[in-house]
């Protein structure tokens, strides 16, 4: 509801209504910008969690021998464990 469309309210409150409306618009803009930043961070975090979840599921399904081989390959080659699991997922 636009308070400025009611002449009686506008004449009673004068510029305070205009100033309040400007303040509300400014706060709305700032809140939208903040929500967009938070939303972008949340999307990044969801992507990271999705990758982490895929890795966990892949490792969880390995039997003891497969896990030992993967772990040994990590230790002997120096290739990061996550990278080895990512390669495992792709195959």
PDB file of N, CA and C in Angstrom, residues 24-78:
ATOM      1  N   UNK A  24      12.557   3.192   3.668  1.00  0.00           N
ATOM      2  CA  UNK A  24      12.075   1.827   3.412  1.00  0.00           C
ATOM      3  C   UNK A  24      12.633   1.307   2.094  1.00  0.00           C
ATOM      4  N   UNK A  25      12.611   2.116   1.064  1.00  0.00           N
ATOM      5  CA  UNK A  25      13.147   1.713  -0.245  1.00  0.00           C
ATOM      6  C   UNK A  25      14.641   1.415  -0.142  1.00  0.00           C
ATOM      7  N   UNK A  26      15.367   2.249   0.595  1.00  0.00           N
ATOM      8  CA  UNK A  26      16.804   2.030   0.768  1.00  0.00           C
ATOM      9  C   UNK A  26      17.058   0.718   1.516  1.00  0.00           C
ATOM     10  N   UNK A  27      16.313   0.479   2.574  1.00  0.00           N
ATOM     11  CA  UNK A  27      16.470  -0.758   3.335  1.00  0.00           C
ATOM     12  C   UNK A  27      16.135  -1.976   2.481  1.00  0.00           C
ATOM     13  N   UNK A  28      15.088  -1.851   1.679  1.00  0.00           N
ATOM     14  CA  UNK A  28      14.722  -2.953   0.780  1.00  0.00           C
ATOM     15  C   UNK A  28      15.871  -3.268  -0.171  1.00  0.00           C
ATOM     16  N   UNK A  29      16.446  -2.241  -0.766  1.00  0.00           N
ATOM     17  CA  UNK A  29      17.557  -2.432  -1.701  1.00  0.00           C
ATOM     18  C   UNK A  29      18.750  -3.082  -1.015  1.00  0.00           C
ATOM     19  N   UNK A  30      19.073  -2.596   0.197  1.00  0.00           N
ATOM     20  CA  UNK A  30      20.199  -3.162   0.930  1.00  0.00           C
ATOM     21  C   UNK A  30      19.923  -4.614   1.312  1.00  0.00           C
ATOM     22  N   UNK A  31      18.690  -4.913   1.709  1.00  0.00           N
ATOM     23  CA  UNK A  31      18.343  -6.286   2.071  1.00  0.00           C
ATOM     24  C   UNK A  31      18.413  -7.217   0.869  1.00  0.00           C
ATOM     25  N   UNK A  32      17.972  -6.738  -0.279  1.00  0.00           N
ATOM     26  CA  UNK A  32      18.042  -7.552  -1.490  1.00  0.00           C
ATOM     27  C   UNK A  32      19.500  -7.837  -1.840  1.00  0.00           C
ATOM     28  N   UNK A  33      20.352  -6.827  -1.750  1.00  0.00           N
ATOM     29  CA  UNK A  33      21.771  -7.027  -2.040  1.00  0.00           C
ATOM     30  C   UNK A  33      22.389  -8.012  -1.057  1.00  0.00           C
ATOM     31  N   UNK A  34      22.034  -7.881   0.211  1.00  0.00           N
ATOM     32  CA  UNK A  34      22.553  -8.799   1.231  1.00  0.00           C
ATOM     33  C   UNK A  34      22.078 -10.219   0.957  1.00  0.00           C
ATOM     34  N   UNK A  35      20.800 -10.372   0.632  1.00  0.00           N
ATOM     35  CA  UNK A  35      20.267 -11.695   0.331  1.00  0.00           C
ATOM     36  C   UNK A  35      20.947 -12.310  -0.885  1.00  0.00           C
ATOM     37  N   UNK A  36      21.270 -11.504  -1.870  1.00  0.00           N
ATOM     38  CA  UNK A  36      21.954 -12.013  -3.055  1.00  0.00           C
ATOM     39  C   UNK A  36      23.352 -12.513  -2.695  1.00  0.00           C
ATOM     40  N   UNK A  37      24.056 -11.755  -1.836  1.00  0.00           N
ATOM     41  CA  UNK A  37      25.397 -12.202  -1.410  1.00  0.00           C
ATOM     42  C   UNK A  37      25.307 -13.486  -0.604  1.00  0.00           C
ATOM     43  N   UNK A  38      24.372 -13.530   0.317  1.00  0.00           N
ATOM     44  CA  UNK A  38      24.190 -14.727   1.144  1.00  0.00           C
ATOM     45  C   UNK A  38      23.787 -15.907   0.269  1.00  0.00           C
ATOM     46  N   UNK A  39      22.915 -15.664  -0.684  1.00  0.00           N
ATOM     47  CA  UNK A  39      22.478 -16.721  -1.593  1.00  0.00           C
ATOM     48  C   UNK A  39      23.630 -17.283  -2.409  1.00  0.00           C
ATOM     49  N   UNK A  40      24.523 -16.405  -2.873  1.00  0.00           N
ATOM     50  CA  UNK A  40      25.678 -16.865  -3.643  1.00  0.00           C
ATOM     51  C   UNK A  40      26.598 -17.715  -2.774  1.00  0.00           C
ATOM     52  N   UNK A  41      26.803 -17.279  -1.527  1.00  0.00           N
ATOM     53  CA  UNK A  41      27.635 -18.065  -0.605  1.00  0.00           C
ATOM     54  C   UNK A  41      26.988 -19.406  -0.309  1.00  0.00           C
ATOM     55  N   UNK A  42      25.685 -19.410  -0.142  1.00  0.00           N
ATOM     56  CA  UNK A  42      24.973 -20.652   0.139  1.00  0.00           C
ATOM     57  C   UNK A  42      25.063 -21.612  -1.045  1.00  0.00           C
ATOM     58  N   UNK A  43      24.964 -21.081  -2.248  1.00  0.00           N
ATOM     59  CA  UNK A  43      25.084 -21.927  -3.444  1.00  0.00           C
ATOM     60  C   UNK A  43      26.471 -22.550  -3.519  1.00  0.00           C
ATOM     61  N   UNK A  44      27.501 -21.763  -3.220  1.00  0.00           N
ATOM     62  CA  UNK A  44      28.869 -22.295  -3.212  1.00  0.00           C
ATOM     63  C   UNK A  44      29.016 -23.390  -2.169  1.00  0.00           C
ATOM     64  N   UNK A  45      28.449 -23.160  -0.996  1.00  0.00           N
ATOM     65  CA  UNK A  45      28.546 -24.151   0.086  1.00  0.00           C
ATOM     66  C   UNK A  45      27.784 -25.427  -0.279  1.00  0.00           C
ATOM     67  N   UNK A  46      26.630 -25.288  -0.916  1.00  0.00           N
ATOM     68  CA  UNK A  46      25.880 -26.463  -1.350  1.00  0.00           C
ATOM     69  C   UNK A  46      26.658 -27.271  -2.381  1.00  0.00           C
ATOM     70  N   UNK A  47      27.336 -26.584  -3.279  1.00  0.00           N
ATOM     71  CA  UNK A  47      28.165 -27.276  -4.275  1.00  0.00           C
ATOM     72  C   UNK A  47      29.287 -28.046  -3.587  1.00  0.00           C
ATOM     73  N   UNK A  48      29.941 -27.409  -2.630  1.00  0.00           N
ATOM     74  CA  UNK A  48      31.026 -28.063  -1.896  1.00  0.00           C
ATOM     75  C   UNK A  48      30.505 -29.279  -1.138  1.00  0.00           C
ATOM     76  N   UNK A  49      29.363 -29.122  -0.501  1.00  0.00           N
ATOM     77  CA  UNK A  49      28.774 -30.242   0.239  1.00  0.00           C
ATOM     78  C   UNK A  49      28.350 -31.374  -0.686  1.00  0.00           C
ATOM     79  N   UNK A  50      27.899 -31.045  -1.873  1.00  0.00           N
ATOM     80  CA  UNK A  50      27.508 -32.061  -2.835  1.00  0.00           C
ATOM     81  C   UNK A  50      28.713 -32.903  -3.248  1.00  0.00           C
ATOM     82  N   UNK A  51      29.830 -32.248  -3.526  1.00  0.00           N
ATOM     83  CA  UNK A  51      31.059 -32.954  -3.895  1.00  0.00           C
ATOM     84  C   UNK A  51      31.530 -33.820  -2.732  1.00  0.00           C
ATOM     85  N   UNK A  52      31.506 -33.256  -1.531  1.00  0.00           N
ATOM     86  CA  UNK A  52      31.925 -33.996  -0.337  1.00  0.00           C
ATOM     87  C   UNK A  52      31.044 -35.214  -0.126  1.00  0.00           C
ATOM     88  N   UNK A  53      29.761 -35.066  -0.334  1.00  0.00           N
ATOM     89  CA  UNK A  53      28.819 -36.169  -0.175  1.00  0.00           C
ATOM     90  C   UNK A  53      29.096 -37.276  -1.191  1.00  0.00           C
ATOM     91  N   UNK A  54      29.362 -36.899  -2.428  1.00  0.00           N
ATOM     92  CA  UNK A  54      29.689 -37.889  -3.461  1.00  0.00           C
ATOM     93  C   UNK A  54      30.954 -38.666  -3.081  1.00  0.00           C
ATOM     94  N   UNK A  55      31.949 -37.963  -2.574  1.00  0.00           N
ATOM     95  CA  UNK A  55      33.185 -38.632  -2.158  1.00  0.00           C
ATOM     96  C   UNK A  55      32.910 -39.610  -1.018  1.00  0.00           C
ATOM     97  N   UNK A  56      32.151 -39.156  -0.044  1.00  0.00           N
ATOM     98  CA  UNK A  56      31.838 -40.009   1.106  1.00  0.00           C
ATOM     99  C   UNK A  56      31.136 -41.284   0.639  1.00  0.00           C
ATOM    100  N   UNK A  57      30.147 -41.138  -0.223  1.00  0.00           N
ATOM    101  CA  UNK A  57      29.390 -42.303  -0.700  1.00  0.00           C
ATOM    102  C   UNK A  57      30.290 -43.266  -1.456  1.00  0.00           C
ATOM    103  N   UNK A  58      31.200 -42.736  -2.264  1.00  0.00           N
ATOM    104  CA  UNK A  58      32.110 -43.603  -3.027  1.00  0.00           C
ATOM    105  C   UNK A  58      33.010 -44.391  -2.078  1.00  0.00           C
ATOM    106  N   UNK A  59      33.578 -43.721  -1.078  1.00  0.00           N
ATOM    107  CA  UNK A  59      34.479 -44.392  -0.128  1.00  0.00           C
ATOM    108  C   UNK A  59      33.697 -45.367   0.746  1.00  0.00           C
ATOM    109  N   UNK A  60      32.501 -44.989   1.139  1.00  0.00           N
ATOM    110  CA  UNK A  60      31.673 -45.845   2.004  1.00  0.00           C
ATOM    111  C   UNK A  60      31.365 -47.184   1.341  1.00  0.00           C
ATOM    112  N   UNK A  61      31.244 -47.194   0.020  1.00  0.00           N
ATOM    113  CA  UNK A  61      30.879 -48.413  -0.708  1.00  0.00           C
ATOM    114  C   UNK A  61      32.072 -49.329  -1.000  1.00  0.00           C
ATOM    115  N   UNK A  62      33.293 -48.861  -0.710  1.00  0.00           N
ATOM    116  CA  UNK A  62      34.472 -49.700  -0.943  1.00  0.00           C
ATOM    117  C   UNK A  62      34.544 -50.809   0.095  1.00  0.00           C
ATOM    118  N   UNK A  63      35.028 -51.952  -0.337  1.00  0.00           N
ATOM    119  CA  UNK A  63      35.297 -52.991   0.660  1.00  0.00           C
ATOM    120  C   UNK A  63      36.679 -52.713   1.265  1.00  0.00           C
ATOM    121  N   UNK A  64      37.063 -53.491   2.254  1.00  0.00           N
ATOM    122  CA  UNK A  64      38.313 -53.236   2.983  1.00  0.00           C
ATOM    123  C   UNK A  64      39.520 -53.274   2.053  1.00  0.00           C
ATOM    124  N   UNK A  65      39.552 -54.233   1.136  1.00  0.00           N
ATOM    125  CA  UNK A  65      40.676 -54.369   0.199  1.00  0.00           C
ATOM    126  C   UNK A  65      40.769 -53.144  -0.715  1.00  0.00           C
ATOM    127  N   UNK A  66      39.640 -52.715  -1.271  1.00  0.00           N
ATOM    128  CA  UNK A  66      39.622 -51.552  -2.164  1.00  0.00           C
ATOM    129  C   UNK A  66      40.062 -50.287  -1.431  1.00  0.00           C
ATOM    130  N   UNK A  67      39.587 -50.121  -0.206  1.00  0.00           N
ATOM    131  CA  UNK A  67      39.969 -48.941   0.569  1.00  0.00           C
ATOM    132  C   UNK A  67      41.465 -48.965   0.868  1.00  0.00           C
ATOM    133  N   UNK A  68      41.978 -50.134   1.234  1.00  0.00           N
ATOM    134  CA  UNK A  68      43.405 -50.267   1.529  1.00  0.00           C
ATOM    135  C   UNK A  68      44.240 -49.928   0.305  1.00  0.00           C
ATOM    136  N   UNK A  69      43.815 -50.415  -0.862  1.00  0.00           N
ATOM    137  CA  UNK A  69      44.540 -50.106  -2.104  1.00  0.00           C
ATOM    138  C   UNK A  69      44.524 -48.608  -2.396  1.00  0.00           C
ATOM    139  N   UNK A  70      43.379 -47.980  -2.198  1.00  0.00           N
ATOM    140  CA  UNK A  70      43.259 -46.542  -2.436  1.00  0.00           C
ATOM    141  C   UNK A  70      44.132 -45.759  -1.457  1.00  0.00           C
ATOM    142  N   UNK A  71      44.098 -46.151  -0.202  1.00  0.00           N
ATOM    143  CA  UNK A  71      44.901 -45.491   0.834  1.00  0.00           C
ATOM    144  C   UNK A  71      46.391 -45.662   0.541  1.00  0.00           C
ATOM    145  N   UNK A  72      46.788 -46.867   0.180  1.00  0.00           N
ATOM    146  CA  UNK A  72      48.192 -47.146  -0.130  1.00  0.00           C
ATOM    147  C   UNK A  72      48.656 -46.306  -1.330  1.00  0.00           C
ATOM    148  N   UNK A  73      47.787 -46.214  -2.341  1.00  0.00           N
ATOM    149  CA  UNK A  73      48.125 -45.415  -3.520  1.00  0.00           C
ATOM    150  C   UNK A  73      48.332 -43.949  -3.126  1.00  0.00           C
ATOM    151  N   UNK A  74      47.511 -43.461  -2.223  1.00  0.00           N
ATOM    152  CA  UNK A  74      47.647 -42.085  -1.727  1.00  0.00           C
ATOM    153  C   UNK A  74      48.984 -41.893  -1.027  1.00  0.00           C
ATOM    154  N   UNK A  75      49.343 -42.810  -0.170  1.00  0.00           N
ATOM    155  CA  UNK A  75      50.590 -42.705   0.599  1.00  0.00           C
ATOM    156  C   UNK A  75      51.807 -42.823  -0.316  1.00  0.00           C
ATOM    157  N   UNK A  76      51.786 -43.793  -1.207  1.00  0.00           N
ATOM    158  CA  UNK A  76      52.950 -44.059  -2.059  1.00  0.00           C
ATOM    159  C   UNK A  76      53.136 -43.025  -3.158  1.00  0.00           C
ATOM    160  N   UNK A  77      52.038 -42.542  -3.733  1.00  0.00           N
ATOM    161  CA  UNK A  77      52.160 -41.618  -4.869  1.00  0.00           C
ATOM    162  C   UNK A  77      52.159 -40.154  -4.458  1.00  0.00           C
ATOM    163  N   UNK A  78      51.598 -39.868  -3.289  1.00  0.00           N
ATOM    164  CA  UNK A  78      51.500 -38.474  -2.859  1.00  0.00           C
ATOM    165  C   UNK A  78      50.341 -37.726  -3.496  1.00  0.00           C
TER     166      UNK A  78
END
